[in-house]
Amino acid sequence: MSAPSSLFFLSILPSLHHFSLLLHFFTFPPFCLSIHPFLSVSLPPTDSSDSDLELSTVRHQPEGLDQLQAQTKFTRKELQSLYRGFKNECPSGLVDEETFKSIYSQFFPQGDATTYAHFLFNAFDMDRNGSIRFEDFVIGLSVLLRGSVTEKLNWAFNLYDINKDGYITKEEMLAIMKSIYDMMGRYTYPCVRDEAPSEHVDKFFQKMDRNRDGVVTIEEFIETCQKDENIMNSMQLFENVI
Amino acid sequence: MAAGVATWLPFARAAAVGWLPLAKKTMPKPPVDNSSRSDEILYLNVSGVRFQTWKNTLDRYPDTLLGSSEKEFFFNEDTEEYFFDRDHEMFRHILNFYRTGKLHYPRHECIQAFDEELAFYGIVPEIIGDCCMEEYRDRKKENQERLAEDTEANESMDAPLPPDSTPRERLWRAFENPHTSTMALVFYYVTGFFIAVSVIANVVETVPCRPPEGRVKDLPCGEKYQLAFFCMDTACVLIFTFEYLMRLFAAPSRCKFMRSVMSVIDVVAIMPYYIGLVMPENEDVSGAFVTLRVFRVFRIFKFSRHSQGLRILGYTLKSCASELGFLLFSLTMAIIIFATVMFYAEKGTKGSTFTSIPASFWYTIVTMTTLGYGDMVPNTIAGKIFGSICSLSGVLVIALPVPVIVSNFSRIYHQNQRADKRRAQQKVRLARIRMAKKGTTNAFLQYKEDRGLGGRDSDSTALCVKNRSAFEHQHHHLLHCLEKTTNHEFTDEMTYSELCMTESVGFRTSRSTSLSSQQGAQNNPTGCCPRRARRRAAMRLANSTASVSRGSVQELDTLHIKTTSIPPQTRSSLNAQADNLKLNCGEQDFTAAIISIPTPPANTPDESLPPSPAPIPGILRNTRATAFTHETVKISSL
């Protein structure tokens, strides 16, 4: 009686399992951003049909090694090494903001680094397309590690200037400062008071804002930093990171 | 932190430039990195297969062998590569772990081999990726279960009886493993026979026999031949009672035994008889007594001691308790629902058999299990509709838990088969291991003979020496050093067990042996009574083994039969074949032997030695032992 019926049910079960697997496969979003595959030189992704092709394997190929060498101050070997690391982490060739945030957060386990990572991401993503390509990555690194002091200061200014309008307002600076203090987390000595970021911002503006107009321009910023010995000395700190 | 994140660290550090203009204090100095910055390709040679990888790849996991400086130990300067003498196929997976950050478990590999490789390369198995983790865990658990079964089988069933066990222990063993002794086997079959007889008698006594003269109606045989059946019943109950009492006496833990299922069955099987004896011939009470006789049928469960399959079935049902419970519960629910529905559907019809809801239970059960006796049948249309729904759902509800129970039974059954098979193979394996050990022993004895008789027969000596490998030379030298250190010698199993066997039980000495045995031995110069001296020594050895094993500490307990300076003529007097003593590499003509480290028997009570030849585990026999004492025969237990 029950033997054939049990066999019948048993035979259904595997196919049900497969069917559910298929459903999962279709709904799971790929980790690194995926675009329509294209051939040699990098092109900005603009197609709307891209979203239909989520499942296909997509790559972004960077510019040639020679071009990158011309654009950055890295040696050929350094670029090769950098690309190998980059490609290993993100086989598709692009880093989207979520991935970036998660990676950066891993370096600061005690606090919340997502906000600062957001600002960093925007600083690196020069063409504001929502993803960092290898060129962006390597150009940014080149500035930070091999650039002149002025270039570095420029980069920093660009980081603080959230809306990229050429002025750092108090609100922007406050946002940046808060995000930095967020990275510290709760367990600090002495405890981070709520007023600490705004106090820090005030001090910064006192130092940087020459004409007391409430915003810091790029010229004011660079001028002040160049006069500050501490800042100038510390700019050499990270030169041998790569 | 994930290994891949290590790649991003330089980037995060570079991005720290963004903090510099805001810093309140001066920044600390960065760590000085003296190692070469440029990446290089490393060559890894694993059993001849060359792998190449970037140094950075390996550096991702600094706490493993390949990621740390430990690999420098394997660096081969001549070929400028790291050479590992391991399996290259598994190394592939290990290297992929460095590359991708995920460790995969290759399904076709043996789980133990894989574990060993992981241990060698310093990788924790917990890193195995989710894709392979389940498979890995299952295989590992299976393997561990198998190992546990092995050790369990070793300890419990076929371990030879320790020589010092009490009659009570031996009795218990005989009951639990009837195949160990013939008496037990006989008893086993006798009880089996009586169980069968008892059950058949119970069955037959209800069959109607021809009525005796003067009666019309058929009488059940039980009443016709009342005396005969009573006698048979008495005999069976006597045997069962005797068996139960014996088991109770022999059980190591009586409370636990009395609580076990089998003993409960035993009691229930024999109780009705005794209660029947005790009860008076009262009309009212004998009705209850008749009910008690039903319990006699439980005797058939006593067969489960005799049948492996029955035990497995019982065990399966026990392990499927949850599925069975679910089945029961869902059936009950369905029965109640359908019985109610059918009752109300059939309520109006005249002459309906569905008189109440409990009465409808019977209909529901018969329909759901698709029995369909037909004694209760719905007449209304609604009743028929619901009746058909009832039978369809019955199939469903019953079919669901059944495959689970079946698969459980199959698994347990196969496990049992495997256990039996393994036990049989184990015996063969042990026998082979003993043979191998014997070979080693004999080689050692040969070596000693060579050394002992020195330049007596240099030609043969040279021949023998050549036959042994460098390893054997060194091994024998090592054993010889040990002998010299402890001032005792290795002997062989045969000599030793002879000593055990023929030594009288009454000869008890203290546990500390060497001095007394020496004195004792000296009283009996080996010249006249070599065997007796050796026996005494072996007996003491047995005692000391007992003391050793009880403490489960292997102390160096030594016996010393001193036969100081046996002149060659004594030797020849002892051994008629002394002149034939040739150094023949293939044979041994002396009774020196080696006692390997005895595995301590589990329970060795501190009581009298058994007179029977109890083979001390691990002691090997020399096949050609003759009554020859080679210089000083010393027996040591290690």
PDB file of C-alpha atoms in Angstrom, chain B residues 104-272:
ATOM      1  CA  HIS B 104      37.960  22.944  -0.292  1.00  0.00           C
ATOM      2  CA  TYR B 105      37.687  19.329   0.706  1.00  0.00           C
ATOM      3  CA  PRO B 106      38.260  16.921  -2.168  1.00  0.00           C
ATOM      4  CA  ARG B 107      35.556  14.338  -1.887  1.00  0.00           C
ATOM      5  CA  HIS B 108      37.504  11.451  -3.269  1.00  0.00           C
ATOM      6  CA  GLU B 109      40.251  11.721  -0.694  1.00  0.00           C
ATOM      7  CA  CYS B 110      40.375   9.849   2.565  1.00  0.00           C
ATOM      8  CA  ILE B 111      39.391  12.090   5.400  1.00  0.00           C
ATOM      9  CA  GLN B 112      42.291  11.081   7.586  1.00  0.00           C
ATOM     10  CA  ALA B 113      44.861  11.685   4.896  1.00  0.00           C
ATOM     11  CA  PHE B 114      43.399  15.114   4.331  1.00  0.00           C
ATOM     12  CA  ASP B 115      43.448  15.903   8.025  1.00  0.00           C
ATOM     13  CA  GLU B 116      47.062  14.899   8.249  1.00  0.00           C
ATOM     14  CA  GLU B 117      48.013  17.134   5.379  1.00  0.00           C
ATOM     15  CA  LEU B 118      46.204  20.037   6.979  1.00  0.00           C
ATOM     16  CA  ALA B 119      47.976  19.391  10.238  1.00  0.00           C
ATOM     17  CA  PHE B 120      51.312  19.295   8.488  1.00  0.00           C
ATOM     18  CA  TYR B 121      50.790  22.600   6.750  1.00  0.00           C
ATOM     19  CA  GLY B 122      49.438  24.210   9.865  1.00  0.00           C
ATOM     20  CA  ILE B 123      45.968  24.901   8.542  1.00  0.00           C
ATOM     21  CA  VAL B 124      42.983  24.668  10.840  1.00  0.00           C
ATOM     22  CA  PRO B 125      40.167  22.580   9.347  1.00  0.00           C
ATOM     23  CA  GLU B 126      37.613  25.134  10.465  1.00  0.00           C
ATOM     24  CA  ILE B 127      38.614  27.308   7.544  1.00  0.00           C
ATOM     25  CA  ILE B 128      37.026  24.889   5.108  1.00  0.00           C
ATOM     26  CA  GLY B 129      34.569  26.795   2.992  1.00  0.00           C
ATOM     27  CA  ASP B 130      30.833  26.377   3.417  1.00  0.00           C
ATOM     28  CA  CYS B 131      30.581  24.514   0.163  1.00  0.00           C
ATOM     29  CA  CYS B 132      32.611  21.623   1.492  1.00  0.00           C
ATOM     30  CA  MET B 133      32.154  21.938   5.218  1.00  0.00           C
ATOM     31  CA  GLU B 134      29.112  19.717   5.509  1.00  0.00           C
ATOM     32  CA  GLU B 135      30.673  16.897   3.560  1.00  0.00           C
ATOM     33  CA  TYR B 136      33.853  17.189   5.589  1.00  0.00           C
ATOM     34  CA  ARG B 137      31.985  17.087   8.880  1.00  0.00           C
ATOM     35  CA  ASP B 138      29.891  14.095   7.844  1.00  0.00           C
ATOM     36  CA  ARG B 139      32.883  12.119   6.720  1.00  0.00           C
ATOM     37  CA  LYS B 140      34.784  12.993   9.849  1.00  0.00           C
ATOM     38  CA  LYS B 141      31.945  11.935  12.105  1.00  0.00           C
ATOM     39  CA  GLU B 142      31.555   8.703  10.211  1.00  0.00           C
ATOM     40  CA  ASN B 143      35.236   7.997  10.582  1.00  0.00           C
ATOM     41  CA  GLN B 144      35.213   8.705  14.276  1.00  0.00           C
ATOM     42  CA  GLU B 145      32.217   6.470  14.782  1.00  0.00           C
ATOM     43  CA  ARG B 146      34.007   3.725  12.979  1.00  0.00           C
ATOM     44  CA  LEU B 147      37.071   4.143  15.155  1.00  0.00           C
ATOM     45  CA  ALA B 148      34.940   4.149  18.266  1.00  0.00           C
ATOM     46  CA  GLU B 149      33.215   0.985  17.121  1.00  0.00           C
ATOM     47  CA  ASP B 150      36.595  -0.593  16.555  1.00  0.00           C
ATOM     48  CA  THR B 151      37.930   0.158  19.983  1.00  0.00           C
ATOM     49  CA  GLU B 152      34.649  -0.828  21.539  1.00  0.00           C
ATOM     50  CA  ALA B 153      34.653  -4.116  19.727  1.00  0.00           C
ATOM     51  CA  ASN B 154      38.218  -4.679  20.773  1.00  0.00           C
ATOM     52  CA  GLU B 155      37.595  -4.047  24.397  1.00  0.00           C
ATOM     53  CA  SER B 156      34.312  -5.712  24.897  1.00  0.00           C
ATOM     54  CA  MET B 157      33.774  -8.829  22.964  1.00  0.00           C
ATOM     55  CA  ASP B 158      36.750 -10.797  21.948  1.00  0.00           C
ATOM     56  CA  ALA B 159      39.353  -9.703  24.415  1.00  0.00           C
ATOM     57  CA  PRO B 160      40.692 -12.845  25.947  1.00  0.00           C
ATOM     58  CA  LEU B 161      39.606 -13.422  29.468  1.00  0.00           C
ATOM     59  CA  PRO B 162      42.059 -12.061  31.979  1.00  0.00           C
ATOM     60  CA  PRO B 163      43.573 -14.889  33.905  1.00  0.00           C
ATOM     61  CA  ASP B 164      42.565 -13.654  37.292  1.00  0.00           C
ATOM     62  CA  SER B 165      38.837 -13.303  36.779  1.00  0.00           C
ATOM     63  CA  THR B 166      36.439 -14.661  39.309  1.00  0.00           C
ATOM     64  CA  PRO B 167      33.921 -17.342  38.550  1.00  0.00           C
ATOM     65  CA  ARG B 168      31.296 -14.656  38.744  1.00  0.00           C
ATOM     66  CA  GLU B 169      32.957 -12.639  36.005  1.00  0.00           C
ATOM     67  CA  ARG B 170      33.452 -15.671  33.887  1.00  0.00           C
ATOM     68  CA  LEU B 171      29.832 -16.569  34.333  1.00  0.00           C
ATOM     69  CA  TRP B 172      28.752 -13.134  33.235  1.00  0.00           C
ATOM     70  CA  ARG B 173      30.990 -13.325  30.217  1.00  0.00           C
ATOM     71  CA  ALA B 174      29.555 -16.704  29.365  1.00  0.00           C
ATOM     72  CA  PHE B 175      26.083 -15.246  29.489  1.00  0.00           C
ATOM     73  CA  GLU B 176      26.891 -12.197  27.413  1.00  0.00           C
ATOM     74  CA  ASN B 177      29.057 -13.873  24.787  1.00  0.00           C
ATOM     75  CA  PRO B 178      27.946 -17.450  24.504  1.00  0.00           C
ATOM     76  CA  HIS B 179      30.442 -18.269  21.807  1.00  0.00           C
ATOM     77  CA  THR B 180      33.377 -17.942  24.169  1.00  0.00           C
ATOM     78  CA  SER B 181      33.002 -21.273  25.871  1.00  0.00           C
ATOM     79  CA  THR B 182      31.252 -24.501  25.059  1.00  0.00           C
ATOM     80  CA  MET B 183      29.341 -24.590  28.323  1.00  0.00           C
ATOM     81  CA  ALA B 184      27.889 -21.214  27.573  1.00  0.00           C
ATOM     82  CA  LEU B 185      26.952 -22.299  24.103  1.00  0.00           C
ATOM     83  CA  VAL B 186      25.197 -25.374  25.409  1.00  0.00           C
ATOM     84  CA  PHE B 187      23.297 -23.331  27.928  1.00  0.00           C
ATOM     85  CA  TYR B 188      22.386 -20.830  25.250  1.00  0.00           C
ATOM     86  CA  TYR B 189      20.866 -23.461  23.036  1.00  0.00           C
ATOM     87  CA  VAL B 190      19.097 -25.177  25.910  1.00  0.00           C
ATOM     88  CA  THR B 191      17.390 -21.995  26.975  1.00  0.00           C
ATOM     89  CA  GLY B 192      16.508 -21.254  23.388  1.00  0.00           C
ATOM     90  CA  PHE B 193      14.941 -24.672  23.076  1.00  0.00           C
ATOM     91  CA  PHE B 194      12.937 -24.257  26.217  1.00  0.00           C
ATOM     92  CA  ILE B 195      11.683 -20.871  25.168  1.00  0.00           C
ATOM     93  CA  ALA B 196      10.461 -22.385  21.950  1.00  0.00           C
ATOM     94  CA  VAL B 197       8.859 -25.303  23.798  1.00  0.00           C
ATOM     95  CA  SER B 198       7.150 -22.993  26.209  1.00  0.00           C
ATOM     96  CA  VAL B 199       5.752 -20.763  23.508  1.00  0.00           C
ATOM     97  CA  ILE B 200       4.543 -23.714  21.450  1.00  0.00           C
ATOM     98  CA  ALA B 201       2.912 -25.232  24.497  1.00  0.00           C
ATOM     99  CA  ASN B 202       1.108 -22.003  25.182  1.00  0.00           C
ATOM    100  CA  VAL B 203      -0.155 -21.973  21.656  1.00  0.00           C
ATOM    101  CA  VAL B 204      -1.108 -25.618  21.433  1.00  0.00           C
ATOM    102  CA  GLU B 205      -2.999 -25.749  24.673  1.00  0.00           C
ATOM    103  CA  THR B 206      -5.723 -23.596  23.171  1.00  0.00           C
ATOM    104  CA  VAL B 207      -6.230 -25.803  20.126  1.00  0.00           C
ATOM    105  CA  PRO B 208      -9.398 -27.843  20.421  1.00  0.00           C
ATOM    106  CA  CYS B 209      -8.747 -31.532  20.879  1.00  0.00           C
ATOM    107  CA  ARG B 210     -11.150 -34.345  20.482  1.00  0.00           C
ATOM    108  CA  PRO B 211     -13.344 -34.442  23.521  1.00  0.00           C
ATOM    109  CA  PRO B 212     -12.907 -37.341  25.889  1.00  0.00           C
ATOM    110  CA  GLU B 213     -15.667 -39.912  26.255  1.00  0.00           C
ATOM    111  CA  GLY B 214     -18.793 -38.611  27.766  1.00  0.00           C
ATOM    112  CA  ARG B 215     -18.497 -35.099  26.439  1.00  0.00           C
ATOM    113  CA  VAL B 216     -19.937 -33.571  23.343  1.00  0.00           C
ATOM    114  CA  LYS B 217     -18.245 -30.297  22.797  1.00  0.00           C
ATOM    115  CA  ASP B 218     -14.634 -29.893  21.755  1.00  0.00           C
ATOM    116  CA  LEU B 219     -12.223 -29.237  24.498  1.00  0.00           C
ATOM    117  CA  PRO B 220      -9.029 -27.245  24.184  1.00  0.00           C
ATOM    118  CA  CYS B 221      -6.023 -29.469  24.579  1.00  0.00           C
ATOM    119  CA  GLY B 222      -4.931 -27.534  27.569  1.00  0.00           C
ATOM    120  CA  GLU B 223      -7.827 -28.779  29.586  1.00  0.00           C
ATOM    121  CA  LYS B 224      -7.707 -32.298  28.234  1.00  0.00           C
ATOM    122  CA  TYR B 225      -4.087 -32.908  29.041  1.00  0.00           C
ATOM    123  CA  GLN B 226      -3.922 -30.563  31.934  1.00  0.00           C
ATOM    124  CA  LEU B 227      -1.295 -32.432  33.864  1.00  0.00           C
ATOM    125  CA  ALA B 228       1.053 -32.775  30.921  1.00  0.00           C
ATOM    126  CA  PHE B 229       0.909 -29.125  30.099  1.00  0.00           C
ATOM    127  CA  PHE B 230       1.349 -28.224  33.716  1.00  0.00           C
ATOM    128  CA  CYS B 231       4.472 -30.331  33.961  1.00  0.00           C
ATOM    129  CA  MET B 232       5.907 -28.799  30.815  1.00  0.00           C
ATOM    130  CA  ASP B 233       5.132 -25.325  32.061  1.00  0.00           C
ATOM    131  CA  THR B 234       6.776 -26.081  35.383  1.00  0.00           C
ATOM    132  CA  ALA B 235       9.900 -27.382  33.731  1.00  0.00           C
ATOM    133  CA  CYS B 236      10.214 -24.310  31.519  1.00  0.00           C
ATOM    134  CA  VAL B 237       9.612 -21.938  34.383  1.00  0.00           C
ATOM    135  CA  LEU B 238      12.182 -23.716  36.477  1.00  0.00           C
ATOM    136  CA  ILE B 239      14.771 -23.345  33.767  1.00  0.00           C
ATOM    137  CA  PHE B 240      13.906 -19.709  33.275  1.00  0.00           C
ATOM    138  CA  THR B 241      14.034 -18.998  36.965  1.00  0.00           C
ATOM    139  CA  PHE B 242      17.362 -20.699  37.262  1.00  0.00           C
ATOM    140  CA  GLU B 243      18.718 -18.712  34.334  1.00  0.00           C
ATOM    141  CA  TYR B 244      17.426 -15.465  35.743  1.00  0.00           C
ATOM    142  CA  LEU B 245      18.934 -16.094  39.143  1.00  0.00           C
ATOM    143  CA  MET B 246      22.234 -17.033  37.575  1.00  0.00           C
ATOM    144  CA  ARG B 247      22.279 -13.845  35.566  1.00  0.00           C
ATOM    145  CA  LEU B 248      21.387 -11.832  38.599  1.00  0.00           C
ATOM    146  CA  PHE B 249      24.211 -13.394  40.515  1.00  0.00           C
ATOM    147  CA  ALA B 250      26.744 -12.880  37.741  1.00  0.00           C
ATOM    148  CA  ALA B 251      25.781  -9.338  36.834  1.00  0.00           C
ATOM    149  CA  PRO B 252      28.466  -6.811  37.693  1.00  0.00           C
ATOM    150  CA  SER B 253      25.884  -4.252  38.648  1.00  0.00           C
ATOM    151  CA  ARG B 254      22.770  -5.866  39.967  1.00  0.00           C
ATOM    152  CA  CYS B 255      20.674  -2.734  40.140  1.00  0.00           C
ATOM    153  CA  LYS B 256      21.443  -1.887  36.561  1.00  0.00           C
ATOM    154  CA  PHE B 257      20.744  -5.424  35.499  1.00  0.00           C
ATOM    155  CA  MET B 258      17.394  -5.478  37.229  1.00  0.00           C
ATOM    156  CA  ARG B 259      16.392  -2.319  35.437  1.00  0.00           C
ATOM    157  CA  SER B 260      17.365  -3.569  31.997  1.00  0.00           C
ATOM    158  CA  VAL B 261      14.705  -4.506  29.498  1.00  0.00           C
ATOM    159  CA  MET B 262      15.674  -8.133  29.128  1.00  0.00           C
ATOM    160  CA  SER B 263      15.486  -8.818  32.833  1.00  0.00           C
ATOM    161  CA  VAL B 264      12.075  -7.202  33.023  1.00  0.00           C
ATOM    162  CA  ILE B 265      10.921  -9.478  30.245  1.00  0.00           C
ATOM    163  CA  ASP B 266      12.340 -12.440  32.108  1.00  0.00           C
ATOM    164  CA  VAL B 267      10.474 -11.544  35.249  1.00  0.00           C
ATOM    165  CA  VAL B 268       7.220 -10.914  33.433  1.00  0.00           C
ATOM    166  CA  ALA B 269       7.575 -14.264  31.703  1.00  0.00           C
ATOM    167  CA  ILE B 270       7.834 -16.280  34.866  1.00  0.00           C
ATOM    168  CA  MET B 271       5.672 -14.280  37.248  1.00  0.00           C
ATOM    169  CA  PRO B 272       2.285 -15.603  36.117  1.00  0.00           C
TER     170      PRO B 272
END
